[in-house]
């Protein structure tokens, strides 16, 4: 796990076959046979700690997207990101034929323009960097913190939007209205945008704060943290299907 090497499995079936013994028509001659699988499994990496998950996922995704090449198209990468996201958040493990909350067009546009400058041809190094330094950290939080995933699927966490977009969404809302997004500068953490009064002018303004790693724990989850903040009153939910 420390080397993060991709491995494959191949399978073999062993069986005994009784063929006639040339020296005696009544005595079977047991022969052991092996049948090997023609191809191996999809590559995988064994990890020993959830903290290794994002790095391992990055290596697998880059191998899947690029193979022997160094460039890929945005359409190919975006489809891979979507499939990975649904699998990593376990939305494909249910009996439902549709995902609760797949990545919206808005989400994918955010990723495309924020991390790849809207380019149609994308390099291997930039994809690996995006995965390790941002996306993998975000998805890791969703995958291993069940209450965070529940909040995201329910629309409590808006998710993939810029700071400027959060200002646009909250413009015209009343004091205490807030939304939760994934922090871009602190991957895996949450940023909160909220409407409040300016202390100097008394005018309504939109402020921003970061939910730090030490603010939430196994004994104090994100909803507990939010309840303690008296200035956060009404959450602006993500509207399913709006993207």
mmCIF file of C-alpha atoms in Angstrom:
data_model
loop_
_atom_site.group_PDB
_atom_site.id
_atom_site.type_symbol
_atom_site.label_atom_id
_atom_site.label_comp_id
_atom_site.label_asym_id
_atom_site.label_seq_id
_atom_site.Cartn_x
_atom_site.Cartn_y
_atom_site.Cartn_z
ATOM 1 C CA UNK A 1 0.000 0.000 0.000
ATOM 2 C CA UNK A 2 2.867 2.403 0.645
ATOM 3 C CA UNK A 3 4.169 1.915 -2.901
ATOM 4 C CA UNK A 4 0.694 2.325 -4.410
ATOM 5 C CA UNK A 5 1.381 -0.253 -7.123
ATOM 6 C CA UNK A 6 -1.462 -1.373 -9.364
ATOM 7 C CA UNK A 7 -2.068 -5.112 -9.249
ATOM 8 C CA UNK A 8 -4.290 -7.546 -11.128
ATOM 9 C CA UNK A 9 -5.799 -10.918 -10.359
ATOM 10 C CA UNK A 10 -5.963 -13.871 -12.705
ATOM 11 C CA UNK A 11 -7.888 -17.008 -11.861
ATOM 12 C CA UNK A 12 -7.306 -20.701 -12.465
ATOM 13 C CA UNK A 13 -9.735 -23.586 -12.143
ATOM 14 C CA UNK A 14 -8.363 -26.971 -11.138
ATOM 15 C CA UNK A 15 -10.394 -30.085 -11.840
ATOM 16 C CA UNK A 16 -9.873 -33.843 -12.047
ATOM 17 C CA UNK A 17 -10.827 -35.761 -15.127
ATOM 18 C CA UNK A 18 -10.970 -39.547 -15.154
ATOM 19 C CA UNK A 19 -9.819 -40.943 -18.467
ATOM 20 C CA UNK A 20 -9.614 -44.658 -19.386
ATOM 21 C CA UNK A 21 -6.413 -46.421 -18.290
ATOM 22 C CA UNK A 22 -4.785 -48.034 -21.310
ATOM 23 C CA UNK A 23 -3.666 -51.031 -19.241
ATOM 24 C CA UNK A 24 -7.102 -51.738 -17.828
ATOM 25 C CA UNK A 25 -10.517 -50.789 -19.155
ATOM 26 C CA UNK A 26 -11.954 -50.915 -15.611
ATOM 27 C CA UNK A 27 -9.442 -48.665 -13.814
ATOM 28 C CA UNK A 28 -9.816 -44.912 -14.342
ATOM 29 C CA UNK A 29 -6.703 -42.803 -14.812
ATOM 30 C CA UNK A 30 -7.135 -39.494 -12.875
ATOM 31 C CA UNK A 31 -5.670 -36.424 -14.584
ATOM 32 C CA UNK A 32 -5.469 -32.992 -13.029
ATOM 33 C CA UNK A 33 -6.295 -30.113 -15.329
ATOM 34 C CA UNK A 34 -5.988 -26.344 -15.004
ATOM 35 C CA UNK A 35 -7.985 -23.724 -16.876
ATOM 36 C CA UNK A 36 -6.617 -20.168 -16.670
ATOM 37 C CA UNK A 37 -8.576 -16.964 -17.190
ATOM 38 C CA UNK A 38 -7.546 -15.308 -20.432
ATOM 39 C CA UNK A 39 -7.542 -11.800 -18.948
ATOM 40 C CA UNK A 40 -6.961 -10.390 -15.492
ATOM 41 C CA UNK A 41 -9.263 -8.278 -13.369
ATOM 42 C CA UNK A 42 -9.393 -4.505 -13.551
ATOM 43 C CA UNK A 43 -6.376 -3.018 -11.754
ATOM 44 C CA UNK A 44 -6.692 -2.260 -8.065
ATOM 45 C CA UNK A 45 -4.527 -0.994 -5.218
ATOM 46 C CA UNK A 46 -4.579 -2.399 -1.703
ATOM 47 C CA UNK A 47 -4.593 0.284 1.011
ATOM 48 C CA UNK A 48 -4.304 -0.072 4.766
ATOM 49 C CA UNK A 49 -5.772 3.276 5.790
ATOM 50 C CA UNK A 50 -8.525 5.506 4.422
ATOM 51 C CA UNK A 51 -6.043 8.392 4.233
ATOM 52 C CA UNK A 52 -4.386 6.554 1.323
ATOM 53 C CA UNK A 53 -7.621 6.333 -0.643
ATOM 54 C CA UNK A 54 -7.354 9.580 -2.626
ATOM 55 C CA UNK A 55 -3.806 8.829 -3.829
ATOM 56 C CA UNK A 56 -4.731 5.279 -4.792
ATOM 57 C CA UNK A 57 -7.827 6.449 -6.646
ATOM 58 C CA UNK A 58 -5.764 9.031 -8.559
ATOM 59 C CA UNK A 59 -3.369 6.377 -9.854
ATOM 60 C CA UNK A 60 -6.219 4.115 -10.955
ATOM 61 C CA UNK A 61 -8.170 6.904 -12.634
ATOM 62 C CA UNK A 62 -5.163 8.290 -14.509
ATOM 63 C CA UNK A 63 -4.340 4.798 -15.774
ATOM 64 C CA UNK A 64 -7.960 4.270 -16.825
ATOM 65 C CA UNK A 65 -8.310 7.622 -18.579
ATOM 66 C CA UNK A 66 -4.943 7.881 -20.328
ATOM 67 C CA UNK A 67 -3.557 4.386 -20.747
ATOM 68 C CA UNK A 68 -0.359 4.834 -22.804
ATOM 69 C CA UNK A 69 -1.288 8.371 -23.868
ATOM 70 C CA UNK A 70 -0.519 11.743 -22.289
ATOM 71 C CA UNK A 71 -3.630 13.665 -23.397
ATOM 72 C CA UNK A 72 -7.368 13.051 -23.171
ATOM 73 C CA UNK A 73 -10.499 14.927 -24.196
ATOM 74 C CA UNK A 74 -12.680 16.742 -21.669
ATOM 75 C CA UNK A 75 -15.704 14.675 -22.731
ATOM 76 C CA UNK A 76 -13.863 11.448 -21.889
ATOM 77 C CA UNK A 77 -12.552 12.819 -18.601
ATOM 78 C CA UNK A 78 -15.929 14.235 -17.517
ATOM 79 C CA UNK A 79 -17.631 10.887 -18.143
ATOM 80 C CA UNK A 80 -14.944 9.168 -16.065
ATOM 81 C CA UNK A 81 -15.318 11.729 -13.265
ATOM 82 C CA UNK A 82 -19.084 11.177 -13.217
ATOM 83 C CA UNK A 83 -18.812 7.370 -13.143
ATOM 84 C CA UNK A 84 -16.142 7.494 -10.435
ATOM 85 C CA UNK A 85 -18.161 9.921 -8.321
ATOM 86 C CA UNK A 86 -21.285 7.743 -8.397
ATOM 87 C CA UNK A 87 -19.297 4.645 -7.525
ATOM 88 C CA UNK A 88 -17.231 6.316 -4.789
ATOM 89 C CA UNK A 89 -20.336 7.757 -3.104
ATOM 90 C CA UNK A 90 -21.982 4.329 -3.319
ATOM 91 C CA UNK A 91 -24.914 5.572 -5.359
ATOM 92 C CA UNK A 92 -24.558 2.580 -7.678
ATOM 93 C CA UNK A 93 -24.825 0.093 -4.812
ATOM 94 C CA UNK A 94 -28.573 0.584 -4.365
ATOM 95 C CA UNK A 95 -31.425 -1.102 -6.181
ATOM 96 C CA UNK A 96 -32.615 2.236 -7.552
ATOM 97 C CA UNK A 97 -32.090 2.701 -11.286
ATOM 98 C CA UNK A 98 -31.209 6.378 -10.839
ATOM 99 C CA UNK A 99 -28.644 8.110 -8.660
ATOM 100 C CA UNK A 100 -29.825 10.350 -5.841
ATOM 101 C CA UNK A 101 -27.457 13.148 -6.810
ATOM 102 C CA UNK A 102 -25.064 12.795 -9.692
ATOM 103 C CA UNK A 103 -22.733 15.604 -10.697
ATOM 104 C CA UNK A 104 -24.778 18.264 -12.468
ATOM 105 C CA UNK A 105 -23.758 20.124 -15.605
ATOM 106 C CA UNK A 106 -23.047 23.067 -13.296
ATOM 107 C CA UNK A 107 -20.725 20.898 -11.179
ATOM 108 C CA UNK A 108 -18.826 19.635 -14.228
ATOM 109 C CA UNK A 109 -18.553 23.147 -15.666
ATOM 110 C CA UNK A 110 -17.101 24.319 -12.361
ATOM 111 C CA UNK A 111 -14.467 21.568 -12.514
ATOM 112 C CA UNK A 112 -13.746 22.156 -16.193
ATOM 113 C CA UNK A 113 -13.181 25.894 -15.942
ATOM 114 C CA UNK A 114 -11.677 26.091 -12.451
ATOM 115 C CA UNK A 115 -9.086 23.337 -12.801
ATOM 116 C CA UNK A 116 -8.596 22.907 -16.555
ATOM 117 C CA UNK A 117 -9.237 26.449 -17.855
ATOM 118 C CA UNK A 118 -12.035 25.141 -20.073
ATOM 119 C CA UNK A 119 -9.599 23.319 -22.360
ATOM 120 C CA UNK A 120 -10.839 20.451 -24.513
ATOM 121 C CA UNK A 121 -7.510 18.614 -24.504
ATOM 122 C CA UNK A 122 -6.194 17.867 -21.022
ATOM 123 C CA UNK A 123 -2.818 16.534 -19.906
ATOM 124 C CA UNK A 124 -2.052 13.647 -17.579
ATOM 125 C CA UNK A 125 -0.132 15.705 -15.016
ATOM 126 C CA UNK A 126 -2.931 18.264 -14.607
ATOM 127 C CA UNK A 127 -5.502 15.490 -14.092
ATOM 128 C CA UNK A 128 -3.351 13.746 -11.486
ATOM 129 C CA UNK A 129 -2.773 17.033 -9.665
ATOM 130 C CA UNK A 130 -6.505 17.831 -9.739
ATOM 131 C CA UNK A 131 -7.346 14.424 -8.327
ATOM 132 C CA UNK A 132 -4.746 14.326 -5.562
ATOM 133 C CA UNK A 133 -4.922 17.961 -4.480
ATOM 134 C CA UNK A 134 -8.667 18.573 -4.760
ATOM 135 C CA UNK A 135 -11.248 16.147 -6.073
ATOM 136 C CA UNK A 136 -9.952 13.065 -4.301
ATOM 137 C CA UNK A 137 -9.975 14.923 -0.972
ATOM 138 C CA UNK A 138 -13.575 16.059 -1.491
ATOM 139 C CA UNK A 139 -14.854 12.637 -2.488
ATOM 140 C CA UNK A 140 -12.905 11.015 0.350
ATOM 141 C CA UNK A 141 -14.856 13.157 2.835
ATOM 142 C CA UNK A 142 -18.129 12.085 1.220
ATOM 143 C CA UNK A 143 -17.156 8.425 1.105
ATOM 144 C CA UNK A 144 -15.875 7.959 4.644
ATOM 145 C CA UNK A 145 -18.113 10.393 6.561
ATOM 146 C CA UNK A 146 -21.645 9.073 6.236
ATOM 147 C CA UNK A 147 -23.318 12.120 7.739
ATOM 148 C CA UNK A 148 -21.534 14.370 5.229
ATOM 149 C CA UNK A 149 -22.693 12.216 2.321
ATOM 150 C CA UNK A 150 -26.263 12.286 3.673
ATOM 151 C CA UNK A 151 -26.169 16.095 3.834
ATOM 152 C CA UNK A 152 -24.841 16.285 0.288
ATOM 153 C CA UNK A 153 -27.412 13.882 -1.149
ATOM 154 C CA UNK A 154 -30.191 15.774 0.640
ATOM 155 C CA UNK A 155 -29.038 19.096 -0.832
ATOM 156 C CA UNK A 156 -27.944 20.634 2.489
ATOM 157 C CA UNK A 157 -24.443 20.925 1.056
ATOM 158 C CA UNK A 158 -24.500 22.904 -2.180
ATOM 159 C CA UNK A 159 -21.102 21.542 -3.101
ATOM 160 C CA UNK A 160 -19.125 22.484 -6.186
ATOM 161 C CA UNK A 161 -19.465 26.236 -6.651
ATOM 162 C CA UNK A 162 -17.115 29.186 -6.542
ATOM 163 C CA UNK A 163 -17.048 31.864 -3.876
ATOM 164 C CA UNK A 164 -18.430 34.389 -6.378
ATOM 165 C CA UNK A 165 -21.260 32.053 -7.324
ATOM 166 C CA UNK A 166 -22.210 31.659 -3.667
ATOM 167 C CA UNK A 167 -22.456 35.456 -3.411
ATOM 168 C CA UNK A 168 -24.746 35.523 -6.436
ATOM 169 C CA UNK A 169 -27.006 32.830 -4.970
ATOM 170 C CA UNK A 170 -27.328 34.595 -1.603
ATOM 171 C CA UNK A 171 -27.885 38.068 -3.016
ATOM 172 C CA UNK A 172 -31.310 39.284 -1.952
ATOM 173 C CA UNK A 173 -31.658 36.710 0.833
ATOM 174 C CA UNK A 174 -32.350 37.705 4.424
ATOM 175 C CA UNK A 175 -29.902 37.785 7.343
ATOM 176 C CA UNK A 176 -28.941 34.339 8.613
ATOM 177 C CA UNK A 177 -29.365 32.627 5.236
ATOM 178 C CA UNK A 178 -26.335 30.517 4.401
ATOM 179 C CA UNK A 179 -25.024 27.821 2.102
ATOM 180 C CA UNK A 180 -22.274 25.229 2.380
ATOM 181 C CA UNK A 181 -19.796 24.583 -0.393
ATOM 182 C CA UNK A 182 -16.614 22.574 -0.821
ATOM 183 C CA UNK A 183 -13.624 24.788 -0.125
ATOM 184 C CA UNK A 184 -11.350 25.171 -3.137
ATOM 185 C CA UNK A 185 -8.326 26.438 -1.215
ATOM 186 C CA UNK A 186 -8.726 23.853 1.591
ATOM 187 C CA UNK A 187 -9.738 20.610 -0.168
ATOM 188 C CA UNK A 188 -11.840 18.256 1.921
ATOM 189 C CA UNK A 189 -13.093 21.078 4.158
ATOM 190 C CA UNK A 190 -16.236 23.185 3.928
ATOM 191 C CA UNK A 191 -16.708 26.890 3.356
ATOM 192 C CA UNK A 192 -19.825 28.705 4.547
ATOM 193 C CA UNK A 193 -21.221 31.800 2.869
ATOM 194 C CA UNK A 194 -23.849 33.668 4.887
ATOM 195 C CA UNK A 195 -25.848 36.884 4.917
ATOM 196 C CA UNK A 196 -25.170 39.199 7.854
ATOM 197 C CA UNK A 197 -25.264 42.859 8.822
ATOM 198 C CA UNK A 198 -22.172 44.957 8.330
ATOM 199 C CA UNK A 199 -21.059 46.237 11.744
ATOM 200 C CA UNK A 200 -20.068 49.638 10.407
ATOM 201 C CA UNK A 201 -22.881 50.495 7.977
ATOM 202 C CA UNK A 202 -25.689 48.199 9.078
ATOM 203 C CA UNK A 203 -26.134 47.109 5.461
ATOM 204 C CA UNK A 204 -26.609 43.449 4.603
ATOM 205 C CA UNK A 205 -23.424 41.814 3.283
ATOM 206 C CA UNK A 206 -22.319 38.303 2.438
ATOM 207 C CA UNK A 207 -19.547 36.928 4.629
ATOM 208 C CA UNK A 208 -17.492 33.763 4.408
ATOM 209 C CA UNK A 209 -15.999 31.370 6.943
ATOM 210 C CA UNK A 210 -14.159 28.057 6.874
ATOM 211 C CA UNK A 211 -15.159 24.962 8.832
ATOM 212 C CA UNK A 212 -11.743 23.826 10.037
ATOM 213 C CA UNK A 213 -10.707 20.231 10.523
ATOM 214 C CA UNK A 214 -10.747 20.581 14.306
ATOM 215 C CA UNK A 215 -14.279 22.043 14.235
ATOM 216 C CA UNK A 216 -15.839 18.652 13.506
ATOM 217 C CA UNK A 217 -14.957 15.186 14.738
ATOM 218 C CA UNK A 218 -16.496 11.796 15.463
ATOM 219 C CA UNK A 219 -18.195 13.343 18.504
ATOM 220 C CA UNK A 220 -19.113 16.642 16.863
ATOM 221 C CA UNK A 221 -20.495 16.410 13.362
ATOM 222 C CA UNK A 222 -21.114 19.196 10.882
ATOM 223 C CA UNK A 223 -24.798 19.708 11.917
ATOM 224 C CA UNK A 224 -23.677 20.062 15.538
ATOM 225 C CA UNK A 225 -21.180 22.727 14.521
ATOM 226 C CA UNK A 226 -23.819 24.634 12.546
ATOM 227 C CA UNK A 227 -26.322 24.602 15.448
ATOM 228 C CA UNK A 228 -23.788 26.387 17.639
ATOM 229 C CA UNK A 229 -23.553 29.310 15.215
ATOM 230 C CA UNK A 230 -26.447 31.598 16.112
ATOM 231 C CA UNK A 231 -25.909 33.751 13.031
ATOM 232 C CA UNK A 232 -26.660 30.765 10.748
ATOM 233 C CA UNK A 233 -30.430 30.382 10.642
ATOM 234 C CA UNK A 234 -31.723 29.192 7.249
ATOM 235 C CA UNK A 235 -29.767 26.968 4.889
ATOM 236 C CA UNK A 236 -30.000 27.639 1.169
ATOM 237 C CA UNK A 237 -30.417 24.132 -0.213
ATOM 238 C CA UNK A 238 -29.205 22.800 -3.513
ATOM 239 C CA UNK A 239 -32.135 22.369 -5.856
ATOM 240 C CA UNK A 240 -32.083 18.911 -7.427
ATOM 241 C CA UNK A 241 -32.285 19.083 -11.185
ATOM 242 C CA UNK A 242 -31.327 22.754 -11.302
ATOM 243 C CA UNK A 243 -27.953 21.897 -12.828
#
